[in-house]
Short mmCIF file of C-alpha atoms and ligand atoms in Angstrom, two decimals:
data_model
loop_
_atom_site.label_atom_id
_atom_site.label_comp_id
_atom_site.label_asym_id
_atom_site.label_seq_id
_atom_site.Cartn_x
_atom_site.Cartn_y
_atom_site.Cartn_z
CA UNK A 251 0.00 0.00 0.00
CA UNK A 252 2.80 2.41 0.63
CA UNK A 253 5.86 1.30 -1.28
CA UNK A 254 7.01 4.80 -2.13
CA UNK A 255 8.97 6.06 -5.11
CA UNK A 256 10.48 9.46 -5.72
CA UNK A 257 9.09 11.53 -8.57
CA UNK A 258 9.89 14.85 -10.19
CA UNK A 259 7.34 17.67 -10.39
CA UNK A 260 6.50 18.82 -13.92
CA UNK A 261 3.68 21.26 -13.20
CA UNK A 262 1.73 22.57 -10.19
CA UNK A 263 -1.92 23.68 -10.08
CA UNK A 264 -3.07 24.59 -6.58
CA UNK A 265 -2.53 21.48 -4.43
CA UNK A 266 -2.09 19.15 -7.37
CA UNK A 267 1.25 18.50 -9.05
CA UNK A 268 1.75 16.60 -12.26
CA UNK A 269 4.64 14.31 -11.34
CA UNK A 270 7.02 12.23 -13.44
CA UNK A 271 7.93 8.86 -11.90
CA UNK A 272 10.18 7.80 -14.77
CA UNK A 273 9.56 5.07 -17.34
CA UNK A 274 6.78 7.17 -18.85
CA UNK A 275 4.62 7.17 -15.71
CA UNK A 276 3.07 10.57 -14.99
CA UNK A 277 0.53 10.95 -12.17
CA UNK A 278 -1.22 13.70 -10.28
CA UNK A 279 0.06 14.10 -6.73
CA UNK A 280 -1.39 16.12 -3.87
CA UNK A 281 1.29 18.49 -2.57
CA UNK A 282 -0.65 20.12 0.29
CA UNK A 283 1.79 18.71 2.88
CA UNK A 284 4.99 20.14 1.40
CA UNK A 285 6.43 23.33 -0.02
CA UNK A 286 7.33 22.11 -3.47
CA UNK A 287 8.34 23.80 -6.69
CA UNK A 288 8.41 22.67 -10.29
CA UNK A 289 11.55 20.58 -10.83
CA UNK A 290 11.72 19.31 -7.23
CA UNK A 291 12.05 15.63 -6.40
CA UNK A 292 9.36 14.50 -3.98
CA UNK A 293 8.64 11.32 -2.04
CA UNK A 294 5.11 10.17 -2.74
CA UNK A 295 2.98 7.97 -0.51
CA UNK A 296 -0.53 6.95 -1.54
CA UNK A 297 -1.02 9.98 -3.74
CA UNK A 298 0.47 12.58 -1.40
CA UNK A 299 3.95 14.09 -1.39
CA UNK A 300 5.33 13.80 2.14
CA UNK A 301 8.70 15.45 1.58
CA UNK A 302 10.84 17.27 -0.94
CA UNK A 303 14.18 15.51 -1.38
CA UNK A 304 17.12 17.69 -0.55
CA UNK A 305 19.68 17.50 -3.35
CA UNK A 306 22.52 19.00 -1.32
CA UNK A 307 21.99 16.49 1.46
CA UNK A 308 21.94 13.69 -1.10
CA UNK A 309 25.33 14.80 -2.36
CA UNK A 310 26.62 15.03 1.19
CA UNK A 311 25.54 11.46 1.92
CA UNK A 312 27.35 10.22 -1.18
CA UNK A 313 30.43 12.10 -0.04
CA UNK A 314 30.03 10.58 3.42
CA UNK A 315 29.99 7.09 1.89
CA UNK A 316 33.18 7.88 0.06
CA UNK A 317 34.99 9.51 2.98
CA UNK A 318 34.05 6.72 5.27
CA UNK A 319 35.61 4.18 2.96
CA UNK A 320 38.70 6.22 2.37
CA UNK A 321 39.42 6.44 6.07
CA UNK A 322 38.91 2.79 6.78
CA UNK A 323 40.42 1.45 3.56
CA UNK B 260 20.35 12.66 -9.47
CA UNK B 261 20.99 10.07 -6.75
CA UNK B 262 23.81 7.59 -6.99
CA UNK B 263 22.72 5.16 -4.31
CA UNK B 264 23.17 2.00 -6.32
CA UNK B 265 26.95 2.09 -6.95
CA UNK B 266 28.09 -1.59 -6.74
CA UNK B 267 31.74 -0.69 -6.16
CA UNK B 268 30.91 1.32 -3.08
CA UNK B 269 28.64 -1.48 -1.92
CA UNK B 270 31.43 -4.03 -2.15
CA UNK B 271 33.77 -1.82 -0.16
CA UNK B 272 31.25 -1.55 2.66
CA UNK B 273 30.69 -5.31 2.61
CA UNK B 274 34.47 -5.80 2.97
CA UNK B 275 34.49 -3.48 5.97
CA UNK B 276 31.64 -5.39 7.56
CA UNK B 277 33.45 -8.68 7.03
CA UNK B 278 36.46 -7.40 8.94
CA UNK B 279 34.20 -6.71 11.91
CA UNK B 280 33.40 -10.38 12.56
CA UNK B 281 29.83 -9.65 13.49
CA UNK B 282 27.22 -11.71 15.26
CA UNK B 283 24.29 -9.36 15.71
CA UNK B 284 20.53 -9.19 15.28
CA UNK B 285 18.88 -6.02 13.99
CA UNK B 286 15.29 -5.10 13.30
CA UNK B 287 13.79 -2.78 10.74
CA UNK B 288 10.11 -1.96 10.66
CA UNK B 289 9.22 -1.11 7.14
CA UNK B 290 7.86 -2.99 4.14
CA UNK B 291 9.98 -0.93 1.80
CA UNK B 292 13.16 -1.84 3.70
CA UNK B 293 12.26 -5.52 3.50
CA UNK B 294 11.63 -5.15 -0.22
CA UNK B 295 15.07 -3.60 -0.73
CA UNK B 296 16.76 -6.27 1.39
CA UNK B 297 15.23 -9.22 -0.42
CA UNK B 298 15.15 -7.79 -3.94
CA UNK B 299 18.81 -6.78 -3.87
CA UNK B 300 19.89 -10.04 -2.26
CA UNK B 301 21.42 -8.07 0.61
CA UNK B 302 19.58 -10.23 3.11
CA UNK B 303 21.71 -13.27 2.36
CA UNK B 304 24.84 -11.13 2.12
CA UNK B 305 24.15 -9.85 5.64
CA UNK B 306 23.46 -13.34 6.96
CA UNK B 307 26.86 -14.45 5.72
CA UNK B 308 28.40 -11.49 7.51
CA UNK B 309 26.78 -12.47 10.80
CA UNK B 310 24.02 -9.88 10.63
CA UNK B 311 20.47 -11.14 11.03
CA UNK B 312 17.69 -8.68 10.17
CA UNK B 313 14.07 -9.16 11.22
CA UNK B 314 11.13 -7.14 9.88
CA UNK B 315 8.97 -6.38 12.92
CA UNK B 316 5.63 -4.55 12.87
CA UNK B 317 6.49 -2.79 9.65
CA UNK B 318 3.42 -3.01 7.52
CA UNK B 319 0.26 -1.09 8.35
CA UNK B 320 -1.98 -3.67 6.66
CA UNK B 321 -0.44 -6.56 8.60
CA UNK B 322 -0.91 -4.92 12.00
CA UNK B 323 -4.56 -3.95 11.45
CA UNK B 324 -6.52 -6.41 13.58
CA UNK B 325 -9.44 -8.46 12.30
CA UNK B 326 -12.07 -6.45 14.18
CA UNK B 327 -11.24 -3.26 12.26
CA UNK B 328 -11.55 -5.11 8.94
CA UNK B 329 -14.83 -6.55 10.26
CA UNK B 330 -16.10 -3.02 10.94
CA UNK B 331 -15.44 -2.08 7.32
CA UNK B 332 -17.19 -5.22 6.05
CA UNK B 333 -20.16 -4.49 8.30
CA UNK B 334 -20.53 -0.95 6.96
CA UNK B 335 -20.41 -2.28 3.39
CA UNK B 336 -23.04 -4.87 4.26
CA UNK B 337 -25.28 -2.07 5.47
CA UNK B 338 -25.23 -0.56 2.01
CA UNK B 339 -22.48 2.03 2.35
CA UNK B 340 -19.89 2.44 -0.39
CA UNK B 341 -16.56 1.36 1.04
CA UNK B 342 -13.30 2.64 -0.43
CA UNK B 343 -10.06 0.93 0.46
CA UNK B 344 -6.41 0.38 -0.56
CA UNK B 345 -6.06 -2.77 -2.68
CA UNK B 346 -3.89 -4.53 -0.09
CA UNK B 347 -6.61 -4.43 2.52
CA UNK B 348 -9.11 -6.25 0.28
CA UNK B 349 -7.95 -9.78 1.03
CA UNK B 350 -7.24 -9.55 4.72
CA UNK B 351 -10.00 -11.41 6.54
CA UNK B 352 -12.17 -9.98 9.25
CA UNK B 353 -13.84 -12.59 11.43
CA UNK B 354 -14.82 -14.92 8.61
CA UNK B 355 -14.40 -13.17 5.29
CA UNK B 356 -12.58 -10.37 3.49
CA UNK B 357 -13.77 -7.18 1.80
CA UNK B 358 -13.13 -9.01 -1.44
CA UNK B 359 -15.64 -11.67 -0.40
CA UNK B 360 -18.09 -8.96 0.63
CA UNK B 361 -17.80 -7.41 -2.82
CA UNK B 362 -18.40 -10.80 -4.45
CA UNK B 363 -21.57 -11.02 -2.38
CA UNK B 364 -22.79 -7.74 -3.87
CA UNK B 365 -21.45 -5.06 -1.52
CA UNK B 366 -20.18 -1.82 -3.02
CA UNK B 367 -16.46 -2.00 -2.23
CA UNK B 368 -14.01 -0.05 -4.37
CA UNK B 369 -10.23 -0.05 -4.53
CA UNK B 370 -8.52 3.36 -4.47
CA UNK B 371 -4.89 4.43 -4.71
CA UNK B 372 -5.29 7.53 -2.64
CA UNK B 373 -7.82 9.18 -0.35
CA UNK B 374 -8.22 11.68 -3.21
CA UNK B 375 -9.81 8.93 -5.35
CA UNK B 376 -12.21 8.14 -2.51
CA UNK B 377 -13.29 11.78 -2.26
CA UNK B 378 -13.87 11.82 -5.99
CA UNK B 379 -16.17 8.78 -5.73
CA UNK B 380 -18.18 10.65 -3.07
CA UNK B 381 -18.42 13.72 -5.30
CA UNK B 382 -19.59 11.67 -8.26
CA UNK B 383 -22.18 9.77 -6.18
CA UNK B 384 -23.99 12.37 -4.08
CA UNK B 385 -26.79 9.89 -3.38
CA UNK B 386 -24.45 7.43 -1.63
CA UNK B 387 -22.61 7.47 1.67
CA UNK B 388 -18.93 6.82 0.99
CA UNK B 389 -16.55 5.56 3.69
CA UNK B 390 -12.77 5.53 3.37
CA UNK B 391 -11.00 2.86 5.43
CA UNK B 392 -7.98 4.92 6.47
CA UNK B 393 -5.03 2.62 7.14
CA UNK B 394 -1.41 3.56 7.77
CA UNK B 395 1.09 5.18 10.10
CA UNK B 396 2.43 8.73 10.13
CA UNK B 397 3.10 8.38 6.41
CA UNK B 398 -0.54 8.24 5.31
CA UNK B 399 -2.35 9.85 8.26
CA UNK B 400 -1.31 13.40 7.26
CA UNK B 401 -3.00 12.83 3.88
CA UNK B 402 -6.24 11.95 5.66
CA UNK B 403 -5.85 14.98 7.91
CA UNK B 404 -5.09 17.37 5.07
CA UNK B 405 -8.08 16.07 3.10
CA UNK B 406 -10.47 16.67 6.01
CA UNK B 407 -9.02 20.12 6.70
CA UNK B 408 -9.34 21.18 3.06
CA UNK B 409 -12.98 20.07 3.02
CA UNK B 410 -14.79 16.95 1.83
CA UNK B 411 -18.28 16.31 0.45
CA UNK B 412 -21.10 15.85 2.94
CA UNK B 413 -21.51 12.17 2.07
CA UNK B 414 -17.86 11.31 2.79
CA UNK B 415 -16.70 9.61 6.02
CA UNK B 416 -13.52 8.21 7.55
CA UNK B 417 -13.16 4.87 9.31
CA UNK B 418 -9.82 5.53 10.98
CA UNK B 419 -7.43 2.63 11.47
CA UNK B 420 -4.47 5.00 11.50
CA UNK B 421 -1.81 4.35 14.10
CA UNK B 422 1.17 6.14 15.59
CA UNK B 423 4.24 4.05 14.88
CA UNK B 424 6.73 4.86 17.70
CA UNK B 425 4.55 3.41 20.52
CA UNK B 426 4.74 0.01 18.77
CA UNK B 427 8.52 -0.01 18.90
CA UNK B 428 8.40 1.03 22.50
CA UNK B 429 6.05 -1.86 23.31
CA UNK B 430 8.15 -4.31 21.36
CA UNK B 431 11.28 -3.33 23.24
CA UNK B 432 9.46 -3.35 26.56
CA UNK B 433 8.20 -6.92 25.98
CA UNK B 434 11.83 -8.02 25.83
CA UNK B 435 10.94 -11.28 24.04
CA UNK B 436 13.75 -11.00 21.55
CA UNK B 437 17.32 -9.82 21.80
CA UNK B 438 17.83 -6.89 19.45
CA UNK B 439 21.19 -5.19 19.07
CA UNK B 440 19.99 -2.28 16.98
CA UNK B 441 17.14 -0.76 15.01
CA UNK B 442 17.01 0.44 11.42
CA UNK B 443 14.33 3.09 11.66
CA UNK B 444 11.79 3.57 8.85
CA UNK B 445 12.70 6.42 6.56
CA UNK B 446 9.19 7.44 5.58
CA UNK B 447 7.70 7.50 9.05
CA UNK B 448 10.74 9.52 10.13
CA UNK B 449 10.17 12.02 7.33
CA UNK B 450 7.07 13.03 9.26
CA UNK B 451 8.03 12.42 12.90
CA UNK B 452 11.59 13.71 12.82
CA UNK B 453 14.09 12.34 15.34
CA UNK B 454 12.48 13.01 18.72
CA UNK B 455 10.69 9.62 19.11
CA UNK B 456 14.00 7.85 18.62
CA UNK B 457 15.80 9.90 21.25
CA UNK B 458 13.04 8.85 23.64
CA UNK B 459 13.71 5.18 22.81
CA UNK B 460 17.44 5.73 23.22
CA UNK B 461 16.92 7.19 26.64
CA UNK B 462 14.64 4.37 27.74
CA UNK B 463 16.34 1.34 26.18
CA UNK B 464 19.84 2.51 25.27
CA UNK B 465 19.54 0.84 21.86
CA UNK B 466 21.55 1.82 18.75
CA UNK B 467 19.41 3.31 15.97
CA UNK B 468 19.94 4.53 12.43
CA UNK B 469 17.32 6.09 10.17
CA UNK B 470 17.82 4.73 6.68
CA UNK B 471 16.66 5.39 3.14
CA UNK B 472 15.59 2.70 0.74
CA UNK B 473 18.42 2.08 -1.71
CA UNK B 474 20.77 -0.87 -1.15
CA UNK B 475 23.58 1.54 -0.24
CA UNK B 476 21.36 3.16 2.39
CA UNK B 477 20.79 -0.22 4.03
CA UNK B 478 24.48 -1.07 3.86
CA UNK B 479 25.47 2.18 5.47
CA UNK B 480 22.82 1.75 8.17
CA UNK B 481 24.11 -1.71 9.06
CA UNK B 482 27.68 -0.41 9.00
CA UNK B 483 26.88 2.50 11.31
CA UNK B 484 24.92 0.26 13.68
CA UNK B 485 27.75 -2.26 13.78
CA UNK B 486 30.18 0.47 14.71
CA UNK B 487 27.88 1.67 17.49
CA UNK B 488 27.43 -1.88 18.77
CA UNK B 489 31.15 -2.67 18.76
CA UNK B 490 31.96 0.61 20.48
CA UNK B 491 29.12 0.05 22.99
CA UNK B 492 27.96 3.58 22.37
CA UNK B 493 24.30 3.65 21.33
CA UNK B 494 23.21 6.73 19.38
CA UNK B 495 20.52 7.94 17.05
CA UNK B 496 22.03 8.50 13.61
CA UNK B 497 20.29 9.84 10.55
CA UNK B 498 21.61 8.45 7.30
CA UNK B 499 18.59 9.67 5.32
CA UNK B 500 19.21 13.41 5.65
CA UNK B 501 18.12 13.96 2.07
CA UNK B 502 14.55 13.42 3.28
CA UNK B 503 14.53 13.37 7.08
CA UNK B 504 15.15 16.51 9.12
CA UNK B 505 15.51 16.69 12.92
CA UNK B 506 12.06 18.17 13.41
CA UNK B 507 10.26 16.20 10.66
CA UNK B 508 7.47 17.57 8.47
CA UNK B 509 5.98 20.26 10.69
CA UNK B 510 2.99 21.00 8.50
CA UNK B 511 2.06 17.32 8.36
CA UNK B 512 2.38 17.06 12.14
CA UNK B 513 0.23 20.15 12.64
CA UNK B 514 -2.51 18.70 10.42
CA UNK B 515 -2.39 15.37 12.26
CA UNK B 516 -2.67 17.08 15.63
CA UNK B 517 -5.62 19.14 14.46
CA UNK B 518 -7.54 16.12 13.20
CA UNK B 519 -6.49 13.16 15.37
CA UNK B 520 -6.17 12.36 19.04
CA UNK B 521 -4.39 9.31 20.48
CA UNK B 522 -6.27 6.42 22.10
CA UNK B 523 -5.37 2.91 23.25
CA UNK B 524 -5.76 0.33 20.52
CA UNK B 525 -4.96 -3.31 19.70
CA UNK B 526 -2.39 -4.18 17.05
CA UNK B 527 -2.38 -7.58 15.43
CA UNK B 528 0.13 -9.69 17.32
CA UNK B 529 0.39 -7.25 20.20
CA UNK B 530 -1.50 -6.46 23.35
CA UNK B 531 -3.29 -3.10 23.53
CA UNK B 532 -0.73 -0.38 22.84
CA UNK B 533 -1.28 2.75 24.81
CA UNK B 534 -1.97 5.97 22.91
CA UNK B 535 -1.10 4.34 19.59
CA UNK B 536 -4.42 4.71 17.77
CA UNK B 537 -5.48 7.83 15.88
CA UNK B 538 -9.10 8.71 16.40
CA UNK B 539 -10.85 11.72 14.85
CA UNK B 540 -11.21 14.64 17.24
CA UNK B 541 -14.64 15.91 18.30
CA UNK B 542 -14.45 18.76 15.79
CA UNK B 543 -14.61 16.13 13.03
CA UNK B 544 -17.18 13.83 14.63
CA UNK B 545 -19.64 14.28 11.78
CA UNK B 546 -17.01 12.71 9.50
CA UNK B 547 -16.22 9.81 11.85
CA UNK B 548 -17.85 6.64 10.49
CA UNK B 549 -17.60 5.00 13.94
CA UNK B 550 -19.81 7.74 15.40
CA UNK B 551 -22.15 8.46 12.49
CA UNK B 552 -22.82 4.76 11.82
CA UNK B 553 -22.47 3.56 15.41
CA UNK B 554 -25.79 1.73 15.08
CA UNK B 555 -24.49 -0.52 12.32
CA UNK B 556 -21.29 -1.24 14.22
CA UNK B 557 -22.75 -2.05 17.60
CA UNK B 558 -23.13 -5.72 16.66
CA UNK B 559 -19.49 -6.22 15.68
CA UNK B 560 -18.44 -8.69 18.33
CA UNK B 561 -14.77 -8.16 19.01
CA UNK B 562 -14.52 -10.83 21.70
CA UNK B 563 -14.38 -14.07 19.74
CA UNK B 564 -11.74 -13.96 17.13
CA UNK B 565 -9.02 -16.51 16.48
CA UNK B 566 -6.14 -16.11 14.05
CA UNK B 567 -6.18 -18.59 11.12
CA UNK B 568 -5.03 -22.01 12.29
CA UNK B 569 -1.27 -22.49 12.13
CA UNK B 570 -0.55 -18.94 10.93
CA UNK B 571 2.41 -17.33 12.70
CA UNK B 572 1.86 -13.70 11.67
CA UNK B 573 1.55 -12.73 15.32
CA UNK B 574 5.09 -13.87 16.05
CA UNK B 575 6.43 -12.48 12.77
CA UNK B 576 5.12 -9.02 13.66
CA UNK B 577 6.95 -9.15 16.98
CA UNK B 578 10.14 -10.21 15.22
CA UNK B 579 10.24 -13.62 16.92
CA UNK B 580 10.22 -15.75 13.79
CA UNK B 581 10.64 -15.46 10.04
CA UNK B 582 8.23 -16.56 7.27
CA UNK B 583 10.40 -19.60 6.66
CA UNK B 584 9.65 -20.78 10.19
CA UNK B 585 5.94 -21.07 9.34
CA UNK B 586 4.99 -24.58 8.17
CA UNK B 587 2.26 -23.13 5.92
CA UNK B 588 4.66 -20.82 4.06
CA UNK B 589 4.84 -21.59 0.35
CA UNK B 590 2.50 -24.58 0.41
CA UNK B 591 -0.85 -23.91 2.10
CA UNK B 592 -0.12 -20.19 2.12
CA UNK B 593 0.85 -18.29 -1.04
CA UNK B 594 0.07 -14.81 -2.43
CA UNK B 595 -2.72 -16.38 -4.55
CA UNK B 596 -4.18 -18.13 -1.51
CA UNK B 597 -2.99 -16.20 1.51
CA UNK B 598 -3.80 -17.57 4.95
CA UNK B 599 -2.60 -14.62 7.03
CA UNK B 600 -2.17 -10.88 6.49
CA UNK B 601 1.64 -11.09 6.18
CA UNK B 602 1.06 -13.00 2.92
CA UNK B 603 -1.71 -10.66 1.74
CA UNK B 604 0.05 -7.33 1.89
CA UNK B 605 2.77 -6.64 -0.65
CA UNK B 606 4.69 -5.18 2.27
CA UNK B 607 4.22 -8.22 4.47
CA UNK B 608 7.20 -10.37 5.38
CA UNK B 609 5.72 -13.58 3.94
CA UNK B 610 4.57 -11.96 0.70
CA UNK B 611 7.96 -10.33 0.03
CA UNK B 612 9.85 -13.51 0.88
CA UNK B 613 7.58 -15.57 -1.34
CA UNK B 614 7.74 -13.21 -4.29
CA UNK B 615 11.51 -13.12 -4.45
CA UNK B 616 12.33 -16.69 -3.42
CA UNK B 617 9.35 -18.70 -4.65
CA UNK B 618 8.98 -20.08 -1.14
CA UNK B 619 12.44 -21.56 -0.87
CA UNK B 620 15.03 -20.21 1.49
CA UNK B 621 17.93 -18.96 -0.62
CA UNK B 622 21.11 -20.98 -0.24
CA UNK B 623 23.87 -18.88 1.23
S1 SF4 C 784 4.39 3.42 5.95
FE1 SF4 C 784 6.32 3.91 4.91
S2 SF4 C 784 7.80 3.60 6.47
FE2 SF4 C 784 5.93 2.53 7.12
S3 SF4 C 784 6.05 0.49 6.34
FE3 SF4 C 784 5.04 1.63 4.82
S4 SF4 C 784 6.74 2.26 3.49
FE4 SF4 C 784 7.65 1.71 5.35
S1 SF4 C 785 3.17 -17.97 5.72
FE1 SF4 C 785 0.99 -17.48 5.76
S2 SF4 C 785 0.21 -18.61 7.47
FE2 SF4 C 785 2.41 -18.51 7.75
S3 SF4 C 785 2.76 -16.70 8.97
FE3 SF4 C 785 2.89 -16.06 6.85
S4 SF4 C 785 0.84 -15.36 6.36
FE4 SF4 C 785 0.67 -16.55 8.24
#
């Protein structure tokens, strides 16, 4: 019921965002729970976005993976 | 955008874990984590490294007890239109499922979102439409937001929503199983933020990491937990900072607080868990199916229910056993003919194990 996938917002009208989930799947998503803009990546659960993914933090985590392995290698 | 599938990095982490000579048992509590573990084959990799991972009460469908399903069936049998997530259709109430009720002529409709349910109410002004609202902090804000933004007069909520952290607290307090660390569910944490986990740390001194859902996320979570365990220094770490902030989703929390209040409720496999149920507040009582249709529900007898014979879902949800320990797994119980809820839900331990292994334990 709630296996969630990230999608990218193509268009916003009020509380509804047209969202691209890749592989040609485009669905309407309710964005009333987040502050989202066109182009943002969102996590979607049962038709609602629950968070906007933070690109900077994603990059930091990748860097953390790498640093961690450098130190202990 | 996200490079969380890099196999080279994965192998390096696995090497590091091997050097640690581990013998630990962890628990996660999320259907999506279990999916990642089994689909990527990481589960058997971890087993080889001395890391056992149990699923726990991680699927909202699996933990919904029979009497709440029975309530939904009863409302449908009284002529209401019942809207429900597909997964909940085949879980049985006392004797049958919503799927059976539909076959017998009840108006039961599958929806993907509460938004679809509202639309059905708008398109059928002559009918009373009830949405069976299942899920933890991840789906409850959607229900709350929908009610706050206004719904048609003929639309009602049957709330089976639950707060997730009290379940972990109860599980740890039961002390039935030795757990060395917890992989906390990323999506629930998106909403709750970190405070519930600090409370658990204070009470049980157990290592915890909040993890995302890519294989690398799981690897890093296990690595961080192993380091905490070896160093005997339990902490709350957040590996999923790209989605989870310290304070969580404040707007979602505000909506939930406005609409729901906690009450004591039964979870499948557990005793009553204090303040873990989400019930609609008085301000929304004209939308609460349990109040508006109380007459129909008064005959739902919650006293005499037994789990299906031989099914071990109860123990699976408390992390005591695995699907493979159930004698019905893969023969009498399959996704086509599920005996218990853990085989029904696509996020249930038995269903995930069956789908990726065909019912046979993978050789490691
Ligand atoms: S609600 Fe989200 S976090 Fe909880 S089990 Fe489902 S996918 Fe996992
Ligand atoms: S395999 Fe079937 S019967 Fe056994 S625990 Fe899982 S759902 Fe229950």
